[in-house]
Short mmCIF file of C-alpha atoms in Angstrom, two decimals:
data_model
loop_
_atom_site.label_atom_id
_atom_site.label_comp_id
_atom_site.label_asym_id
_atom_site.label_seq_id
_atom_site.Cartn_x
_atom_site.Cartn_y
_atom_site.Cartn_z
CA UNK Z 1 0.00 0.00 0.00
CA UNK Z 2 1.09 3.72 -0.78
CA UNK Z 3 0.59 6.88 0.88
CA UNK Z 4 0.19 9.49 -1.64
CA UNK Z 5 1.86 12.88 -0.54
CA UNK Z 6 0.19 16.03 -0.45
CA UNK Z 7 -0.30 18.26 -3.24
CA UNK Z 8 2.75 21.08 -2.15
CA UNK Z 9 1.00 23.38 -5.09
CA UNK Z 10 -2.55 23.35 -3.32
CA UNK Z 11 -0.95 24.23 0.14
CA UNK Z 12 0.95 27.22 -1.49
CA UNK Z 13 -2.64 27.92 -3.18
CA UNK Z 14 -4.19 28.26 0.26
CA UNK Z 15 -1.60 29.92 1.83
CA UNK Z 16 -1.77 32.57 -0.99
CA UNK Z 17 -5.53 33.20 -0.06
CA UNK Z 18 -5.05 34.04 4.01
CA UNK Z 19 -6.89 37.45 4.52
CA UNK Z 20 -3.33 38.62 4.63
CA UNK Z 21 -1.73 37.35 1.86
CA UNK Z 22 -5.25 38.86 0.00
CA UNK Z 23 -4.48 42.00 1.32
CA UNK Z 24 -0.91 42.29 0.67
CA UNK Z 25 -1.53 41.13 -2.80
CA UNK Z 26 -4.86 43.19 -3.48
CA UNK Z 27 -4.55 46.43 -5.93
CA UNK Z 28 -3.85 49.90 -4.52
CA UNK Z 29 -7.29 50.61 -5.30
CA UNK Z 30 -8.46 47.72 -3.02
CA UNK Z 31 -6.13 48.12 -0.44
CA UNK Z 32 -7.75 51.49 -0.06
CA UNK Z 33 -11.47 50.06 0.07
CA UNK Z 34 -10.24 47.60 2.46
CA UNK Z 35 -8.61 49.88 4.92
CA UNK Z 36 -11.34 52.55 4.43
CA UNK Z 37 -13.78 49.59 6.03
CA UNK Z 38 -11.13 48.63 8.74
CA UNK Z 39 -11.11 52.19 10.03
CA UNK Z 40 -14.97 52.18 9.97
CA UNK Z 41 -15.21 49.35 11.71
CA UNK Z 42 -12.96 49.76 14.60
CA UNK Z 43 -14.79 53.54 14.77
CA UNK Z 44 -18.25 51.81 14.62
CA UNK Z 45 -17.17 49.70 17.87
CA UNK Z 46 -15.67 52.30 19.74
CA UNK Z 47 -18.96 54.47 19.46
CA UNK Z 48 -20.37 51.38 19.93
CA UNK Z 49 -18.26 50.35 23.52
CA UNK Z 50 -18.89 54.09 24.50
CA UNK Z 51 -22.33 54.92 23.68
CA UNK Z 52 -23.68 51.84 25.34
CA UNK Z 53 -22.05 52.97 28.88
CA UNK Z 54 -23.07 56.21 28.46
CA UNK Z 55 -27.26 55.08 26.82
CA UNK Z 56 -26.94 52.75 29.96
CA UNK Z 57 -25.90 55.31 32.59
CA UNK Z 58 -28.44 57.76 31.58
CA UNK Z 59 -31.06 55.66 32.00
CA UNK Z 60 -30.31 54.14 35.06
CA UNK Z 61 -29.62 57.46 36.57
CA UNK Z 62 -32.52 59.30 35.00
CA UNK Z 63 -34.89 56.42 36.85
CA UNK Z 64 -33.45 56.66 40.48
CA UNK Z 65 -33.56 60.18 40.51
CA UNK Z 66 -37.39 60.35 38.68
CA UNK Z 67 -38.25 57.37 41.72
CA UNK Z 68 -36.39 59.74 44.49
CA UNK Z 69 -38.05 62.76 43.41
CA UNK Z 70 -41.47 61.01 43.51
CA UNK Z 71 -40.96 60.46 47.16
CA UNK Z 72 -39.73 63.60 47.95
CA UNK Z 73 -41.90 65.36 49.81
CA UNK Z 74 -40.33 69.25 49.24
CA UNK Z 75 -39.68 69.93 45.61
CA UNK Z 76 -37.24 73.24 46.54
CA UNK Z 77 -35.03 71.02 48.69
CA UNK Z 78 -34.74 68.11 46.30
CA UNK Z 79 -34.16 70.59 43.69
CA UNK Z 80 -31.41 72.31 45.26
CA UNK Z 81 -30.10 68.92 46.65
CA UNK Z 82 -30.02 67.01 43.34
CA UNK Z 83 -31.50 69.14 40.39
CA UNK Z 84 -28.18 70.58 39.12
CA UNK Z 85 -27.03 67.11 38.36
CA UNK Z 86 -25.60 66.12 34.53
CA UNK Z 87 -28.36 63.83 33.21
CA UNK Z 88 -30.84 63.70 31.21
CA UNK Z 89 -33.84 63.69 34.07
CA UNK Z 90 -32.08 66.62 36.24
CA UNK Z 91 -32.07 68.77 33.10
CA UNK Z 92 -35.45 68.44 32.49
CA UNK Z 93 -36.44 69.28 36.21
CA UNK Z 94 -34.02 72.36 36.35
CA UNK Z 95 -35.71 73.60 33.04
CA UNK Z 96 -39.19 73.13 34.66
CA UNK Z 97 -38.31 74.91 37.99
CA UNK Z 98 -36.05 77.41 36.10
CA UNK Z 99 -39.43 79.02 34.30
CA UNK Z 100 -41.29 78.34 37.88
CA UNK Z 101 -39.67 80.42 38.93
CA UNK Z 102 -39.40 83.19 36.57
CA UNK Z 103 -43.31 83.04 35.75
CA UNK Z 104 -43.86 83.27 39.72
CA UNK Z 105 -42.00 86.40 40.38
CA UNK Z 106 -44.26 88.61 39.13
CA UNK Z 107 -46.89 90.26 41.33
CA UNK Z 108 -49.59 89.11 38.91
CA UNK Z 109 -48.92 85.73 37.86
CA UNK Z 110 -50.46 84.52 33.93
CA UNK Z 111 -51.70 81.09 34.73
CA UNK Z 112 -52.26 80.23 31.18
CA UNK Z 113 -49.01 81.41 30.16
CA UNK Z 114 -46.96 79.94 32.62
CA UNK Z 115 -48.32 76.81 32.20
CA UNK Z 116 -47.86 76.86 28.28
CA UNK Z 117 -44.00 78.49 29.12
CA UNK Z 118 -43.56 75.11 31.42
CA UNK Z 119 -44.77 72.90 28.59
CA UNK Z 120 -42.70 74.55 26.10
CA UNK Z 121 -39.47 74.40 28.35
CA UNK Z 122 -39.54 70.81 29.45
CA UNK Z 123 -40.15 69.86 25.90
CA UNK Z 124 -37.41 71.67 24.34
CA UNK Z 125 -35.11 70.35 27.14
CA UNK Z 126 -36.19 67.04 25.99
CA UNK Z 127 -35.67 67.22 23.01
CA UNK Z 128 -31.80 68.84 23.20
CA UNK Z 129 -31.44 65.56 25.21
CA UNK Z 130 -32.68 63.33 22.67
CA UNK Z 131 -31.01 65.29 20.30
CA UNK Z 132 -27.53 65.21 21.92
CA UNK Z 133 -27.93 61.54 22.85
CA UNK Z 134 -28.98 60.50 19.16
CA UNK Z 135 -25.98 63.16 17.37
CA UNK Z 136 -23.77 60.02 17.34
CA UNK Z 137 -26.02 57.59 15.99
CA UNK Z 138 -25.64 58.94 12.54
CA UNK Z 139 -22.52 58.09 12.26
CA UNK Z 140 -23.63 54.10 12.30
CA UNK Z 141 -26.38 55.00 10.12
CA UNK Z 142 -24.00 55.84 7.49
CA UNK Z 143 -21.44 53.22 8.08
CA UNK Z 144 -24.56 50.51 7.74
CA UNK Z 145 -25.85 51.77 5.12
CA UNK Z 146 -22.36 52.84 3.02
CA UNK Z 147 -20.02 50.20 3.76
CA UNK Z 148 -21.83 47.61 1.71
CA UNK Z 149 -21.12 49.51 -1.44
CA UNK Z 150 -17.82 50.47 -0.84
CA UNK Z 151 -17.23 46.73 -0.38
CA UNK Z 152 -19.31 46.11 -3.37
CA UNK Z 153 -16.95 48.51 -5.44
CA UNK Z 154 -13.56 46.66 -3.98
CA UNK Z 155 -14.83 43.57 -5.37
CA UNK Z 156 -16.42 44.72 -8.86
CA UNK Z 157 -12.60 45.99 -8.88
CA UNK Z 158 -10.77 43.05 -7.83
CA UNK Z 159 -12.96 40.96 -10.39
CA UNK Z 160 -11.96 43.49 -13.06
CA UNK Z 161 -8.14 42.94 -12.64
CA UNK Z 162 -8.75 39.17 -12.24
CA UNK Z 163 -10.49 39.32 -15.73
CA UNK Z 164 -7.73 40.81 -16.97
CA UNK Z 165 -5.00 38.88 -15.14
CA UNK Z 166 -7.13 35.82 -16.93
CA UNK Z 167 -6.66 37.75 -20.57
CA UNK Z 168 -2.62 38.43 -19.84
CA UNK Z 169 -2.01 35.05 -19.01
CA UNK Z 170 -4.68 33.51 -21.76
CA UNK Z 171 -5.29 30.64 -19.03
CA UNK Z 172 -8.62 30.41 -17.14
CA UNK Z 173 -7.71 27.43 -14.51
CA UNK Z 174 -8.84 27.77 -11.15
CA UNK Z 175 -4.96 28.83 -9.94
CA UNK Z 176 -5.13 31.49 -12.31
CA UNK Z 177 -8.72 32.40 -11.18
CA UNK Z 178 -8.70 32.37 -7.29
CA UNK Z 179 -6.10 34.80 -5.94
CA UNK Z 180 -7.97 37.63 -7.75
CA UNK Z 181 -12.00 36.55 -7.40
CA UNK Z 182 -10.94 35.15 -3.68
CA UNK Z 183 -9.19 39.33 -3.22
CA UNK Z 184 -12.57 40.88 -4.44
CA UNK Z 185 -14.71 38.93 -2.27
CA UNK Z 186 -12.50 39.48 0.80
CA UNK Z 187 -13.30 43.27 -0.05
CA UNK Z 188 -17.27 42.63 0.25
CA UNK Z 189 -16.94 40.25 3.37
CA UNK Z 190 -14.85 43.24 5.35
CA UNK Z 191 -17.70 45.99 4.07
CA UNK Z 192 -20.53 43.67 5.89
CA UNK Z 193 -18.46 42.96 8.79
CA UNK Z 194 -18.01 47.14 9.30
CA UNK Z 195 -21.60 47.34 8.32
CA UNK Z 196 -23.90 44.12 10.41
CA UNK Z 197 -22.38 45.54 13.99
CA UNK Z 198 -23.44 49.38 12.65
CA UNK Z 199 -26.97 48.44 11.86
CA UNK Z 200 -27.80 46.09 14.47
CA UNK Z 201 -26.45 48.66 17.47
CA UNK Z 202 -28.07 51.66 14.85
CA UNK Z 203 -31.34 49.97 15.66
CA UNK Z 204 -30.87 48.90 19.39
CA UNK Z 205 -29.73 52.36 20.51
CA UNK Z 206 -32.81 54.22 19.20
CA UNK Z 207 -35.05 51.65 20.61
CA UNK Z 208 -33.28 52.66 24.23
CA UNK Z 209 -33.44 56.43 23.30
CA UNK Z 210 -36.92 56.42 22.30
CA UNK Z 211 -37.42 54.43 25.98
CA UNK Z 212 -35.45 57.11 27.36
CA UNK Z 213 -37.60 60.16 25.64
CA UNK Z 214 -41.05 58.10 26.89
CA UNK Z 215 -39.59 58.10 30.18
CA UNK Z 216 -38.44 61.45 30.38
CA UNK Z 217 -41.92 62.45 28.39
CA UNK Z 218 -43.61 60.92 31.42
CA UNK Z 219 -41.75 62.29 33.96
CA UNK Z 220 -42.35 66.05 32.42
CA UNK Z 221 -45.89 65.80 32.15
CA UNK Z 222 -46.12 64.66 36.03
CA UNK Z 223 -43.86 67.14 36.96
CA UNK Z 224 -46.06 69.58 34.80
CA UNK Z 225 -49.39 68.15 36.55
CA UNK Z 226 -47.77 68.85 40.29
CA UNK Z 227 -46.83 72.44 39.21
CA UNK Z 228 -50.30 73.09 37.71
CA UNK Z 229 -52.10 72.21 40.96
CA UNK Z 230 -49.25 74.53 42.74
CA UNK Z 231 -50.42 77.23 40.49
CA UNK Z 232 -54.47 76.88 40.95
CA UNK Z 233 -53.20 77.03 44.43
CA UNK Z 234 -51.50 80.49 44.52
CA UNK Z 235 -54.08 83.54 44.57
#
C-alpha cells in the first residue's frame, strides 16, 4: 500500500488566499477600500463600547432620581439637593423649575401662560437631550448603510483585474482564477463585517433612546401636573 503525498501546489494555493496574503496582494485601489472599512469598523465599535455605557448610565440614573423625586416630599429642597445634576432627568427638572420660577416672580402671575412656558421648556429640554444623545447615531447610520457599497466597489474591482490577469495570461484554470475573485470577495466580506455591527447597534440604541424620551416624556408631564395644581393654588 502507498501513501500518496500532499499536493505542495494546493498548500501554497491556500496559503496565498489568508486574509493577509489577500491583502498584501490586493490592488492599490483595493487596499484602499479595504482599509477605508477597517477604520470604519474599529470607529463603529468604539462608538459602539462608548455609547452603550453612556445610553446605559443615563437611563439608570434618570430612573433613580425620577423614583427619588417622587418620594420627595419638598420639591425646593430636592431641587437644590439634586437638580443641578448632569443627566438627562435633572435637566429636564431644572428647566421646569427654572421658568417656575421666573413666571412666579411677578406680582400678577399669567396662569395660562406659565403653564404653556412650562410645557414649552420641558419639551425643548427634551428634546436637546434626545437630540444630543442621538448626534452620534448617525454616524452608524452611514457606516450601515455605506459600507456595503464600498465593499461592493472593492470587489467589482478586484474581479476586473482578475479578468484581466485571466486575458494576460490567456489561461482560465482555477490557480489562475482564485487569488484575484478570492481578493474581491475578501473586499465585500470586510464591508458587511463594518456594516452588520453598525446596523444592528443603529437599531438597538434608538429603541433605548426612544425608551429614554417616553420616560423622560412621562416624567415632564407629572412634573407639569404637580406644578399646575401649585399654580391653581396660589391667589
Amino acid at each position: 500500500m502507498s501513501l500518496s503525498m500532499p499536493d505542495m501546489g494546493v498548500m501554497t494555493d491556500a496559503a496565498t488566499i489568508s486574509p493577509l496574503a489577500l491583502f498584501l496582494q490586493a490592488d492599490i485601489v483595493v487596499k484602499v477600500v479595504m482599509l477605508g472599512l477597517l477604520l470604519a469598523s474599529i470607529w463603529t465599535w468604539a462608538i459602539i463600547i462608548g455609547f452603550s455605557f453612556t445610553l446605559r448610565g443615563a437611563s439608570r440614573k434618570s430612573r433613580a432620581f425620577e423614583q427619588d423625586f417622587w418620594k420627595a416630599e419638598d420639591i425646593d429642597r430636592f431641587y437644590e439637593a439634586r437638580g443641578k445634576a448632569e443627566f438627562p432627568a435633572a435637566r429636564v427638572m431644572a428647566a421646569g423649575v427654572t421658568e417656575w420660577r421666573r413666571s412666579t416672580a411677578q406680582k400678577v402671575i399669567d396662569r395660562e401662560g406659565t403653564r404653556d412656558r412650562l410645557s414649552t421648556a420641558m419639551s425643548s429640554s427634551i428634546a436637546a437631550e434626545v437630540d444630543q444623545l442621538a448626534d452620534r447615531l448617525n454616524i452608524l447610520a452611514t457606516v450601515g448603510s455605506v459600507a456595503p457599497f464600498v465593499g461592493l466597489f472593492g470587489t467589482v474591482w478586484g474581479i476586473m483585474r482578475a479578468f484581466t490577469g485571466i486575458a494576460a495570461a490567456q489561461n482560465s484554470s482555477l490557480a489562475v482564477v482564485a487569488p484575484g475573485i478570492a481578493e474581491a470577495l475578501f473586499a465585500t466580506a470586510i464591508g458587511l463585517f463594518a456594516a452588520i455591527p453598525a446596523v444592528i447597534a443603529y437599531n438597538r440604541f434608538s429603541h433605548g433612546i426612544n425608551r429614554l424620551e417616553a420616560g423622560l416624556t412621562r416624567f415632564a408631564d407629572g412634573f407639569y401636573t404637580t406644578l399646575s395644581r401649585e399654580l391653581e393654588a396660589q391667589r
